[in-house]
Coordinates of C-alpha atoms and ligand atoms in Angstrom, one line a residue:
M1 CA -12.8 20.6 10.6
N2 CA -13.7 21.0 7.4
K3 CA -17.8 19.8 6.0
I4 CA -18.3 18.4 3.2
I5 CA -21.8 18.0 2.7
V6 CA -23.0 15.6 -0.2
K7 CA -26.2 13.8 -1.7
S8 CA -25.7 10.5 -1.7
E9 CA -23.9 7.6 0.1
E10 CA -22.2 7.7 -3.9
E11 CA -20.9 10.8 -3.6
G12 CA -19.0 11.2 -1.0
G13 CA -17.5 7.5 -0.8
I14 CA -16.0 8.7 -4.9
V15 CA -15.3 11.8 -2.1
A16 CA -13.4 10.2 0.3
G17 CA -12.0 7.5 -2.2
D18 CA -10.8 10.5 -4.3
I19 CA -8.6 11.3 -1.1
L20 CA -7.7 8.0 -0.6
L21 CA -5.8 7.9 -3.8
D22 CA -4.1 11.5 -4.0
L23 CA -2.9 10.5 -0.7
I24 CA -1.3 7.3 -2.9
K25 CA -0.1 8.5 -5.9
S26 CA 2.0 11.2 -4.1
T27 CA 3.2 9.0 -1.2
S28 CA 6.0 6.3 -1.7
K29 CA 4.6 4.3 1.3
P30 CA 1.5 5.2 2.6
V31 CA -0.2 4.0 6.1
L32 CA -3.8 4.3 5.8
G33 CA -6.1 3.2 8.7
L34 CA -9.7 1.8 7.4
A35 CA -12.8 0.6 9.1
T36 CA -15.2 -1.0 8.3
G37 CA -19.4 -0.8 8.4
S38 CA -21.9 0.0 6.2
T39 CA -20.8 3.7 6.1
P40 CA -16.8 2.4 3.6
I41 CA -18.5 0.7 1.6
S42 CA -19.3 3.1 -0.7
T43 CA -16.1 4.3 -0.6
Y44 CA -14.4 1.3 -0.8
K45 CA -16.5 0.3 -4.5
Y46 CA -15.3 3.1 -5.6
L47 CA -11.5 2.2 -5.2
I48 CA -12.5 -1.1 -6.7
K49 CA -13.8 0.6 -9.2
K50 CA -10.7 3.4 -9.8
S51 CA -7.5 1.1 -9.1
N52 CA -9.0 -1.2 -11.8
D53 CA -9.8 1.0 -14.6
E54 CA -6.8 3.5 -14.2
S55 CA -4.5 -0.1 -12.6
I56 CA -4.0 1.9 -9.9
D57 CA -0.6 0.2 -7.8
W58 CA -1.6 -0.7 -4.5
S59 CA 1.4 -2.9 -3.7
N60 CA 3.8 0.3 -1.5
V61 CA 0.2 0.1 0.8
T62 CA 0.2 -0.4 4.5
T63 CA -2.8 -1.1 5.5
F64 CA -4.5 -0.8 9.6
N65 CA -7.9 -1.8 10.2
L66 CA -10.0 0.1 13.3
D67 CA -11.2 -2.8 15.5
E68 CA -11.8 -6.5 15.0
Y69 CA -15.2 -8.1 16.9
I70 CA -13.4 -10.8 20.1
G71 CA -14.2 -14.4 19.7
L72 CA -13.7 -13.8 15.3
G73 CA -10.1 -15.9 13.9
P74 CA -10.3 -14.0 10.0
E75 CA -12.1 -17.4 8.5
H76 CA -14.8 -15.5 10.2
K77 CA -17.4 -14.7 7.9
K78 CA -18.8 -12.0 10.1
S79 CA -14.6 -11.0 10.9
Y80 CA -14.3 -7.4 10.0
R81 CA -10.7 -8.5 8.3
Y82 CA -13.3 -11.3 6.2
F83 CA -15.8 -8.2 5.7
M84 CA -12.3 -6.0 4.9
N85 CA -11.0 -9.1 2.1
E86 CA -13.9 -9.4 0.0
E87 CA -14.9 -5.3 0.4
L88 CA -11.5 -4.5 -0.3
F89 CA -8.5 -6.7 -0.8
N90 CA -9.3 -8.8 -2.8
H91 CA -9.6 -6.8 -5.5
I92 CA -7.2 -4.3 -5.3
N93 CA -3.4 -5.3 -5.7
I94 CA -2.7 -4.9 -2.3
N95 CA 0.3 -7.2 -0.9
K96 CA -1.8 -8.7 2.0
D97 CA 1.0 -9.1 4.4
N98 CA 1.0 -5.3 4.5
T99 CA -2.9 -5.0 5.5
F100 CA -3.3 -5.3 8.9
V101 CA -6.5 -6.1 11.9
P102 CA -6.7 -6.4 15.4
D103 CA -6.3 -9.9 16.5
G104 CA -10.0 -11.4 18.1
H105 CA -8.7 -13.3 19.1
T106 CA -6.1 -11.5 21.5
K107 CA -6.2 -11.9 24.5
T108 CA -4.7 -9.3 27.6
N109 CA -4.7 -5.7 26.7
E110 CA -0.4 -5.4 26.4
E111 CA -1.2 -8.1 23.3
A112 CA -3.4 -5.3 22.1
S113 CA -1.1 -2.4 23.0
K114 CA 1.4 -3.9 21.1
Y115 CA -0.9 -3.4 17.6
D116 CA 0.1 0.7 18.2
D117 CA 3.9 -0.3 17.7
L118 CA 3.4 -1.9 15.2
I119 CA 1.5 1.5 14.0
S120 CA 4.4 3.2 14.8
S121 CA 6.8 0.5 13.2
K122 CA 5.7 1.9 9.5
G123 CA 5.1 5.7 9.8
G124 CA 2.1 5.7 11.7
I125 CA -1.7 6.7 9.6
D126 CA -0.9 9.5 6.8
L127 CA -5.1 9.3 6.6
Q128 CA -7.5 6.8 9.4
V129 CA -11.0 6.5 7.5
L130 CA -13.7 6.8 9.9
G131 CA -17.5 6.1 10.3
I132 CA -18.9 7.3 13.7
G133 CA -21.9 5.6 15.9
T134 CA -25.0 6.4 16.2
N135 CA -23.4 7.4 20.5
G136 CA -21.1 9.4 19.2
H137 CA -18.4 6.1 18.9
I138 CA -15.3 6.0 16.8
G139 CA -13.6 2.7 16.2
F140 CA -15.5 1.3 18.6
N141 CA -14.4 3.5 21.7
E142 CA -17.6 4.1 23.3
P143 CA -18.7 6.9 25.1
G144 CA -16.5 7.5 28.6
T145 CA -13.7 5.8 26.8
S146 CA -11.1 8.0 27.6
F147 CA -8.9 10.4 25.7
D148 CA -4.9 8.7 26.2
S149 CA -6.8 5.7 25.4
V150 CA -4.7 3.3 22.9
T151 CA -5.7 -0.1 21.0
S152 CA -7.6 -2.3 24.0
I153 CA -10.1 -4.8 24.7
V154 CA -13.4 -2.7 25.0
D155 CA -17.0 -3.5 26.2
L156 CA -20.0 -3.4 23.5
T157 CA -23.0 -0.7 24.8
S158 CA -25.9 -2.1 24.6
E159 CA -26.8 0.5 21.9
T160 CA -23.4 -1.3 19.0
I161 CA -25.1 -4.5 19.2
E162 CA -28.0 -3.7 18.9
A163 CA -26.9 -1.4 16.2
N164 CA -25.1 -3.9 15.2
A165 CA -27.1 -6.3 14.7
R166 CA -28.5 -5.9 11.4
F167 CA -25.2 -7.8 9.7
F168 CA -26.0 -10.9 12.0
D169 CA -28.2 -13.9 12.2
N170 CA -29.3 -13.0 15.4
K171 CA -28.5 -10.5 17.3
N172 CA -27.0 -12.7 20.3
D173 CA -24.7 -13.3 18.0
V174 CA -23.7 -9.8 18.1
P175 CA -20.2 -10.8 20.1
K176 CA -19.4 -8.2 23.1
K177 CA -16.4 -7.2 23.2
A178 CA -14.2 -6.3 21.2
I179 CA -10.3 -4.9 20.2
S180 CA -9.7 -0.7 19.1
M181 CA -7.7 1.0 18.2
G182 CA -8.2 4.0 20.9
L183 CA -8.7 7.5 20.5
K184 CA -5.1 8.5 21.1
S185 CA -4.1 5.5 18.6
I186 CA -6.3 7.4 16.4
M187 CA -5.8 10.9 17.0
N188 CA -1.7 10.4 16.1
A189 CA -3.0 9.4 12.6
R190 CA -2.3 12.6 10.4
K191 CA -5.1 13.4 9.0
I192 CA -8.7 12.1 9.5
V193 CA -12.1 12.1 7.0
L194 CA -14.8 10.7 8.4
L195 CA -18.0 9.6 6.7
A196 CA -21.7 9.8 8.1
F197 CA -24.7 8.8 5.8
G198 CA -28.4 8.4 7.0
K199 CA -30.5 10.6 9.8
Q200 CA -29.6 7.5 12.7
K201 CA -26.6 10.0 13.1
A202 CA -27.4 13.5 12.6
E203 CA -27.4 13.8 17.0
A204 CA -24.0 12.4 16.7
I205 CA -22.9 14.6 13.8
K206 CA -24.7 17.8 15.5
N207 CA -22.9 16.7 18.8
L208 CA -19.3 16.4 16.9
F209 CA -19.5 19.9 15.6
N210 CA -21.2 22.1 18.7
L211 CA -20.4 20.0 21.3
K212 CA -16.8 20.6 23.2
P213 CA -14.4 17.8 23.6
S214 CA -16.3 15.5 26.1
L215 CA -15.8 12.0 27.1
D216 CA -19.8 11.3 26.8
W217 CA -19.0 11.7 23.3
P218 CA -15.7 10.0 22.0
C219 CA -16.3 12.2 18.9
T220 CA -16.1 15.1 19.9
I221 CA -12.3 14.1 20.7
L222 CA -11.7 15.4 17.0
N223 CA -11.9 19.3 17.5
N224 CA -8.3 18.6 19.1
H225 CA -7.0 17.8 15.4
N226 CA -5.5 19.7 13.4
D227 CA -6.6 18.0 9.8
V228 CA -10.3 17.0 9.5
T229 CA -12.3 16.9 7.1
V230 CA -16.4 15.8 8.0
I231 CA -18.0 13.6 3.9
V232 CA -22.0 14.1 5.2
D233 CA -25.2 13.3 4.2
E234 CA -28.6 15.9 3.9
D235 CA -30.2 13.8 6.5
A236 CA -26.6 12.9 8.6
A237 CA -26.1 16.9 8.4
S238 CA -30.2 17.3 9.8
L239 CA -28.9 19.1 12.8
L240 CA -27.0 21.5 12.4
Ligands
F6R301 C1 -16.3 0.4 12.0 C2 -16.2 1.7 13.6 C3 -17.1 1.8 14.0 C4 -18.2 2.2 12.4 C5 -19.4 2.5 13.5 C6 -20.6 3.2 12.0 O1 -15.1 -0.1 11.7 O2 -14.9 1.4 13.8 O3 -16.9 2.9 14.3 O4 -17.0 3.6 11.8 O5 -20.2 1.9 14.6 O6 -20.9 1.8 11.8 P1 -22.0 1.4 10.3 O7 -21.2 2.1 9.1 O8 -22.2 0.2 10.0 O9 -22.7 2.7 10.8

């Protein structure tokens, strides 16, 4: 795994954003895998600015988001679809019909796994952006998730619910379930960029680099991928 230590979240966003822009400029129909949460926000801010300053064309770009809360539709302000529109898609010239977020109203795993078929039908993901949970989750693949998992409906751990309560008015409003791309779905991406900022991510980053692949720390599966870049600030890298 390639490791880049940056001085700030802002610098991390520039490094990650430039990797994405290189791909967009050099590929005729790029397919991006995207994440939500606080971590990718600096990347999206940078992408918006660069795209406007340099008139970067997103009309041929397709995106797939990692996950969505079960029960939240696209119009819900806390849904990940809403987040993506607000934080990125509304500010660039992407065709929204080419942006995919798992459906928060999915009822069965059979339905959920069609998301992987959709990704395959677009040629697979060229570059997947990831954040990481304090418990090492990637997507919403919590500890114990099978390395063979595909897109499915998952239970969120109390640690994740606690961590994500900051986005909601009340902790009880945080959905208990999500639909998430599986670990296998993520590993199918041709290139992966993982970002982590802050002391609260330091243990997960330490385990990512130091443990052999283990179900206890889902992020460790990335050691089995041949093209992973990890962008961390000094706090997240502090236990390395
Ligand atoms: C988000 C996702 C999650 C987050 C992780 C970190 O789409 O799949 O794995 O990346 O929970 O969240 P933040 O960035 O809010 O610390």
